[in-house]
Amino acid sequence: MKIGVFDSGFGGLTIYRSIRENLPQYDYLYLGDNARTPYGSRSFEAIFRFTTECVRFLFSLDCKLIIIACNTASAKALRSIQQKILPANFPNRRVLGIIRPSVEELGKDTKTKTAALWATDGTVRSDSFGIEIAKYAPGIRLIQTACPMLVPLVEAGELNNQGADYFIQKYWNETAALADDIDLLLLACTHYPLLLPRIRVIVPKNVRILVQSDFVIPSLVDYLRRHPEIESTLSRGGSQRFLTTDHTEGFDRLAEVFLGHPVESENISV
Ligand code: DGL
Protein backbone atom coordinates (compact mmCIF):
# COMPACT_ATOMS: atom_id res chain seq x y z
CA MET A 1 0.00 0.00 0.00
CA LYS A 2 1.03 3.57 -0.63
CA ILE A 3 1.49 6.87 1.14
CA GLY A 4 -0.87 9.57 -0.13
CA VAL A 5 0.01 13.24 0.08
CA PHE A 6 -2.85 15.66 -0.38
CA ASP A 7 -3.00 19.41 -0.89
CA SER A 8 -5.48 21.91 -2.27
CA GLY A 9 -3.06 22.38 -5.16
CA PHE A 10 0.69 22.76 -5.59
CA GLY A 11 1.77 23.97 -2.17
CA GLY A 12 1.90 20.51 -0.60
CA LEU A 13 4.69 19.69 -3.03
CA THR A 14 7.06 21.63 -0.72
CA ILE A 15 6.25 19.08 1.99
CA TYR A 16 6.09 16.12 -0.40
CA ARG A 17 9.53 16.94 -1.78
CA SER A 18 11.10 16.63 1.67
CA ILE A 19 9.13 13.50 2.53
CA ARG A 20 10.35 11.74 -0.60
CA GLU A 21 13.94 12.92 -0.17
CA ASN A 22 13.99 11.48 3.35
CA LEU A 23 11.88 8.35 2.75
CA PRO A 24 12.55 7.42 -0.90
CA GLN A 25 11.80 3.72 -0.42
CA TYR A 26 7.99 3.97 -0.27
CA ASP A 27 5.42 4.34 -3.06
CA TYR A 28 3.68 7.73 -3.23
CA LEU A 29 0.56 9.28 -4.70
CA TYR A 30 0.35 13.06 -4.66
CA LEU A 31 -3.09 14.58 -5.21
CA GLY A 32 -3.58 18.30 -5.85
CA ASP A 33 -7.16 19.57 -5.93
CA ASN A 34 -6.13 22.31 -8.37
CA ALA A 35 -9.61 22.63 -9.88
CA ARG A 36 -10.92 23.92 -6.54
CA THR A 37 -7.86 25.70 -5.16
CA PRO A 38 -7.36 27.96 -3.27
CA TYR A 39 -9.00 26.58 -0.14
CA GLY A 40 -7.68 29.49 1.95
CA SER A 41 -10.76 31.69 1.72
CA ARG A 42 -13.46 28.97 1.62
CA SER A 43 -16.01 27.94 4.25
CA PHE A 44 -15.49 25.17 6.76
CA GLU A 45 -18.19 23.07 5.03
CA ALA A 46 -16.63 23.41 1.58
CA ILE A 47 -13.12 22.55 2.79
CA PHE A 48 -14.40 19.56 4.77
CA ARG A 49 -16.34 18.25 1.76
CA PHE A 50 -13.49 18.75 -0.74
CA THR A 51 -10.89 17.25 1.58
CA THR A 52 -13.07 14.24 2.44
CA GLU A 53 -13.67 13.55 -1.27
CA CYS A 54 -9.94 13.64 -1.96
CA VAL A 55 -9.11 11.45 1.03
CA ARG A 56 -11.69 8.86 -0.06
CA PHE A 57 -10.25 8.94 -3.57
CA LEU A 58 -6.71 8.31 -2.31
CA PHE A 59 -8.00 5.43 -0.16
CA SER A 60 -9.64 3.95 -3.28
CA LEU A 61 -6.15 3.88 -4.84
CA ASP A 62 -4.73 1.85 -1.95
CA CYS A 63 -3.25 4.52 0.25
CA LYS A 64 -2.78 3.24 3.77
CA LEU A 65 -1.66 6.54 5.17
CA ILE A 66 -2.46 10.06 3.94
CA ILE A 67 -0.60 13.21 4.89
CA ILE A 68 -2.75 16.30 4.54
CA ALA A 69 0.09 18.59 3.47
CA CYS A 70 -2.12 21.67 3.53
CA ASN A 71 -2.55 23.89 6.56
CA THR A 72 -6.01 25.10 5.62
CA ALA A 73 -7.34 21.53 5.13
CA SER A 74 -5.52 20.35 8.27
CA ALA A 75 -7.08 23.26 10.18
CA LYS A 76 -10.62 22.79 8.97
CA ALA A 77 -11.10 19.12 8.04
CA LEU A 78 -8.54 16.84 9.69
CA ARG A 79 -10.14 16.50 13.12
CA SER A 80 -13.58 15.62 11.68
CA ILE A 81 -12.07 13.13 9.22
CA GLN A 82 -10.12 11.44 12.03
CA GLN A 83 -13.09 11.36 14.39
CA LYS A 84 -16.02 10.70 12.04
CA ILE A 85 -14.98 9.36 8.64
CA LEU A 86 -12.17 6.96 9.56
CA PRO A 87 -13.74 4.97 12.44
CA ALA A 88 -16.98 4.39 10.49
CA ASN A 89 -15.52 3.73 7.03
CA PHE A 90 -11.77 3.13 7.09
CA PRO A 91 -10.82 1.87 10.55
CA ASN A 92 -7.43 0.55 9.40
CA ARG A 93 -6.29 3.63 7.47
CA ARG A 94 -4.71 6.77 8.88
CA VAL A 95 -4.75 10.48 8.02
CA LEU A 96 -2.20 12.87 9.51
CA GLY A 97 -1.95 16.66 9.32
CA ILE A 98 0.84 19.18 9.66
CA ILE A 99 -0.37 21.45 12.45
CA ARG A 100 0.55 19.45 15.55
CA PRO A 101 4.24 18.91 14.67
CA SER A 102 4.47 22.63 13.87
CA VAL A 103 3.01 23.60 17.23
CA GLU A 104 5.34 21.29 19.14
CA GLU A 105 8.30 22.94 17.41
CA LEU A 106 7.05 26.47 18.18
CA GLY A 107 6.76 25.52 21.83
CA LYS A 108 10.39 24.38 21.96
CA ASP A 109 11.98 27.22 20.02
CA THR A 110 10.68 30.54 21.29
CA LYS A 111 12.72 32.17 24.07
CA THR A 112 10.55 35.27 24.43
CA LYS A 113 7.38 33.11 24.44
CA THR A 114 6.00 35.26 21.63
CA ALA A 115 5.82 33.57 18.24
CA ALA A 116 4.30 34.78 14.99
CA LEU A 117 2.53 32.78 12.34
CA TRP A 118 1.73 33.62 8.74
CA ALA A 119 -1.03 31.62 7.05
CA THR A 120 -4.09 31.83 4.84
CA ASP A 121 -7.17 33.66 5.98
CA GLY A 122 -8.97 30.32 6.58
CA THR A 123 -6.20 28.94 8.79
CA VAL A 124 -6.01 32.14 10.85
CA ARG A 125 -9.80 32.40 11.24
CA SER A 126 -10.06 28.74 12.33
CA ASP A 127 -7.58 29.49 15.15
CA SER A 128 -6.48 25.84 14.87
CA PHE A 129 -2.89 26.76 15.71
CA GLY A 130 -4.06 28.80 18.72
CA ILE A 131 -6.16 25.87 19.97
CA GLU A 132 -3.28 23.40 19.56
CA ILE A 133 -0.80 25.82 21.18
CA ALA A 134 -3.06 26.03 24.23
CA LYS A 135 -2.86 22.20 24.45
CA TYR A 136 0.72 21.40 23.52
CA ALA A 137 2.67 24.60 24.23
CA PRO A 138 0.69 26.56 26.82
CA GLY A 139 2.04 29.96 27.83
CA ILE A 140 3.06 30.95 24.32
CA ARG A 141 1.58 34.08 22.80
CA LEU A 142 0.79 33.52 19.15
CA ILE A 143 0.54 36.49 16.79
CA GLN A 144 -1.37 35.34 13.70
CA THR A 145 -1.37 37.27 10.43
CA ALA A 146 -3.37 36.29 7.34
CA CYS A 147 -1.30 36.84 4.18
CA PRO A 148 -3.84 36.37 1.38
CA MET A 149 -1.67 37.76 -1.41
CA LEU A 150 1.26 35.36 -0.98
CA VAL A 151 -0.41 32.23 -2.44
CA PRO A 152 -1.52 34.01 -5.65
CA LEU A 153 1.97 35.51 -6.02
CA VAL A 154 3.58 32.07 -5.84
CA GLU A 155 0.96 30.48 -8.12
CA ALA A 156 1.62 33.19 -10.69
CA GLY A 157 5.37 32.52 -10.52
CA GLU A 158 6.00 36.06 -9.21
CA LEU A 159 8.57 34.94 -6.65
CA ASN A 160 11.42 37.28 -7.33
CA ASN A 161 10.09 40.73 -7.85
CA GLN A 162 9.20 43.93 -6.04
CA GLY A 163 5.52 42.98 -5.90
CA ALA A 164 6.44 40.06 -3.63
CA ASP A 165 8.63 42.35 -1.49
CA TYR A 166 5.79 44.86 -1.14
CA PHE A 167 3.42 42.30 0.34
CA ILE A 168 6.03 40.60 2.53
CA GLN A 169 6.91 44.02 4.02
CA LYS A 170 3.23 44.87 4.48
CA TYR A 171 2.51 41.59 6.32
CA TRP A 172 5.62 41.96 8.48
CA ASN A 173 4.57 45.51 9.43
CA GLU A 174 1.14 44.18 10.44
CA THR A 175 2.73 41.40 12.50
CA ALA A 176 5.36 43.58 14.18
CA ALA A 177 2.71 46.16 15.15
CA LEU A 178 1.10 43.56 17.42
CA ALA A 179 4.15 42.65 19.55
CA ASP A 180 7.73 43.86 19.89
CA ASP A 181 9.29 40.67 21.29
CA ILE A 182 8.59 38.17 18.49
CA ASP A 183 11.55 35.80 18.08
CA LEU A 184 10.01 33.19 15.76
CA LEU A 185 7.98 33.32 12.56
CA LEU A 186 6.32 30.10 11.41
CA LEU A 187 5.44 29.94 7.72
CA ALA A 188 2.18 28.02 8.21
CA CYS A 189 1.18 27.83 4.58
CA THR A 190 2.65 25.40 2.10
CA HIS A 191 3.45 28.06 -0.51
CA TYR A 192 5.39 30.47 1.67
CA PRO A 193 8.71 28.54 1.81
CA LEU A 194 9.17 29.39 -1.86
CA LEU A 195 9.36 33.06 -0.79
CA LEU A 196 11.87 32.31 1.97
CA PRO A 197 14.84 34.17 0.41
CA ARG A 198 12.74 37.36 0.15
CA ILE A 199 11.19 36.90 3.60
CA ARG A 200 14.66 36.51 5.16
CA VAL A 201 15.75 39.85 3.71
CA ILE A 202 12.71 41.72 5.03
CA VAL A 203 12.07 40.15 8.44
CA PRO A 204 14.60 41.29 11.12
CA LYS A 205 17.56 38.97 11.70
CA ASN A 206 16.68 38.28 15.33
CA VAL A 207 13.47 36.54 14.22
CA ARG A 208 14.03 32.87 13.35
CA ILE A 209 11.93 31.68 10.43
CA LEU A 210 10.52 28.17 10.69
CA VAL A 211 9.66 26.08 7.64
CA GLN A 212 7.27 23.20 8.24
CA SER A 213 9.07 20.53 6.22
CA ASP A 214 11.94 20.75 8.76
CA PHE A 215 9.81 19.19 11.48
CA VAL A 216 6.93 17.47 9.63
CA ILE A 217 9.41 14.93 8.20
CA PRO A 218 11.04 13.92 11.53
CA SER A 219 7.54 13.67 12.98
CA LEU A 220 6.46 11.35 10.13
CA VAL A 221 9.60 9.21 10.52
CA ASP A 222 8.86 8.94 14.23
CA TYR A 223 5.21 8.05 13.52
CA LEU A 224 6.22 5.21 11.18
CA ARG A 225 8.69 3.90 13.78
CA ARG A 226 6.01 3.90 16.48
CA HIS A 227 3.39 2.28 14.21
CA PRO A 228 4.82 -0.90 12.69
CA GLU A 229 1.26 -2.10 11.97
CA ILE A 230 1.06 0.74 9.40
CA GLU A 231 4.67 0.82 8.26
CA SER A 232 4.83 -2.92 7.54
CA THR A 233 1.91 -2.64 5.06
CA LEU A 234 3.67 0.01 2.93
CA SER A 235 5.12 -1.20 -0.36
CA ARG A 236 8.69 -0.30 -1.19
CA GLY A 237 8.84 0.35 -4.92
CA GLY A 238 10.14 3.92 -4.74
CA SER A 239 7.45 5.03 -7.22
CA GLN A 240 5.59 8.33 -7.40
CA ARG A 241 2.44 9.44 -9.24
CA PHE A 242 1.07 12.96 -9.44
CA LEU A 243 -2.68 13.42 -9.75
CA THR A 244 -4.52 16.67 -10.32
CA THR A 245 -8.21 17.57 -10.55
CA ASP A 246 -7.35 20.26 -13.13
CA HIS A 247 -5.47 20.21 -16.42
CA THR A 248 -2.11 18.47 -16.43
CA GLU A 249 -0.13 21.07 -18.43
CA GLY A 250 -0.63 23.68 -15.73
CA PHE A 251 0.21 21.20 -13.00
CA ASP A 252 3.37 19.99 -14.70
CA ARG A 253 4.62 23.55 -15.29
CA LEU A 254 4.26 24.76 -11.72
CA ALA A 255 5.14 21.40 -10.12
CA GLU A 256 8.57 21.73 -11.71
CA VAL A 257 9.04 25.04 -9.83
CA PHE A 258 8.09 23.37 -6.53
CA LEU A 259 10.01 20.12 -7.06
CA GLY A 260 12.97 21.22 -9.12
CA HIS A 261 12.48 18.43 -11.69
CA PRO A 262 9.99 17.72 -14.51
CA VAL A 263 6.74 15.91 -13.68
CA GLU A 264 4.09 14.12 -15.76
CA SER A 265 0.80 14.35 -13.94
CA GLU A 266 -2.54 12.60 -14.55
CA ASN A 267 -5.95 14.27 -14.56
CA ILE A 268 -8.56 12.65 -12.30
CA SER A 269 -11.98 13.50 -10.91
CA VAL A 270 -12.71 12.67 -7.29
N1 DGL B 1 -2.13 24.74 0.81
C1 DGL B 1 -2.75 25.87 1.46
C2 DGL B 1 -2.23 26.00 2.89
O1 DGL B 1 -1.21 25.46 3.28
C3 DGL B 1 -2.52 27.15 0.70
C4 DGL B 1 -3.22 27.23 -0.63
C5 DGL B 1 -4.73 27.35 -0.52
O2 DGL B 1 -5.24 28.37 0.01
O3 DGL B 1 -5.40 26.43 -0.96
O4 DGL B 1 -2.87 26.66 3.69
Tab-separated table of N, CA and C in Angstrom, residues 5 16 18 25 38 94 113 131 149 152 154 178 189 207 212 226-227 237 250 253 258 265 269:
chain	number	residue	atom	x	y	z
A	5	VAL	N	-0.252	11.876	-0.393
A	5	VAL	CA	0.007	13.244	0.084
A	5	VAL	C	-1.006	14.135	-0.612
A	16	TYR	N	5.875	17.412	0.266
A	16	TYR	CA	6.095	16.118	-0.398
A	16	TYR	C	7.565	15.941	-0.810
A	18	SER	N	10.263	17.033	0.527
A	18	SER	CA	11.100	16.633	1.667
A	18	SER	C	10.769	15.227	2.139
A	25	GLN	N	12.110	5.139	-0.171
A	25	GLN	CA	11.799	3.720	-0.419
A	25	GLN	C	10.320	3.418	-0.661
A	38	PRO	N	-7.882	28.133	-4.618
A	38	PRO	CA	-7.358	27.959	-3.275
A	38	PRO	C	-8.451	27.631	-2.258
A	94	ARG	N	-5.046	5.615	8.026
A	94	ARG	CA	-4.709	6.766	8.875
A	94	ARG	C	-4.553	8.039	8.042
A	113	LYS	N	8.764	33.624	24.289
A	113	LYS	CA	7.384	33.105	24.442
A	113	LYS	C	6.378	33.885	23.589
A	131	ILE	N	-5.549	26.930	19.149
A	131	ILE	CA	-6.165	25.870	19.970
A	131	ILE	C	-5.115	24.798	20.307
A	149	MET	N	-2.259	37.523	-0.092
A	149	MET	CA	-1.665	37.755	-1.410
A	149	MET	C	-0.487	36.825	-1.722
A	152	PRO	N	-1.415	33.626	-4.236
A	152	PRO	CA	-1.517	34.013	-5.653
A	152	PRO	C	-0.187	34.436	-6.266
A	154	VAL	N	2.801	33.273	-5.543
A	154	VAL	CA	3.583	32.067	-5.842
A	154	VAL	C	2.975	31.335	-7.031
A	178	LEU	N	1.881	44.215	16.361
A	178	LEU	CA	1.100	43.562	17.421
A	178	LEU	C	1.946	43.104	18.608
A	189	CYS	N	1.891	28.025	5.846
A	189	CYS	CA	1.183	27.830	4.575
A	189	CYS	C	2.197	27.207	3.635
A	207	VAL	N	14.670	37.388	14.277
A	207	VAL	CA	13.467	36.541	14.219
A	207	VAL	C	13.816	35.286	13.414
A	212	GLN	N	7.901	24.405	7.697
A	212	GLN	CA	7.272	23.203	8.242
A	212	GLN	C	7.931	21.885	7.835
A	226	ARG	N	6.889	4.279	15.364
A	226	ARG	CA	6.009	3.900	16.478
A	226	ARG	C	4.799	3.077	16.022
A	227	HIS	N	4.575	3.003	14.693
A	227	HIS	CA	3.390	2.276	14.206
A	227	HIS	C	3.792	1.223	13.172
A	237	GLY	N	8.427	0.332	-3.524
A	237	GLY	CA	8.836	0.349	-4.923
A	237	GLY	C	9.527	1.644	-5.323
A	250	GLY	N	-0.841	22.676	-16.784
A	250	GLY	CA	-0.630	23.677	-15.734
A	250	GLY	C	0.048	23.062	-14.527
A	253	ARG	N	3.791	22.341	-15.210
A	253	ARG	CA	4.623	23.546	-15.294
A	253	ARG	C	4.978	24.059	-13.896
A	258	PHE	N	8.116	23.841	-7.926
A	258	PHE	CA	8.089	23.374	-6.534
A	258	PHE	C	9.081	22.236	-6.295
A	265	SER	N	1.945	14.631	-14.801
A	265	SER	CA	0.797	14.353	-13.936
A	265	SER	C	-0.342	13.703	-14.715
A	269	SER	N	-10.900	12.815	-11.629
A	269	SER	CA	-11.975	13.503	-10.906
A	269	SER	C	-12.341	12.683	-9.680
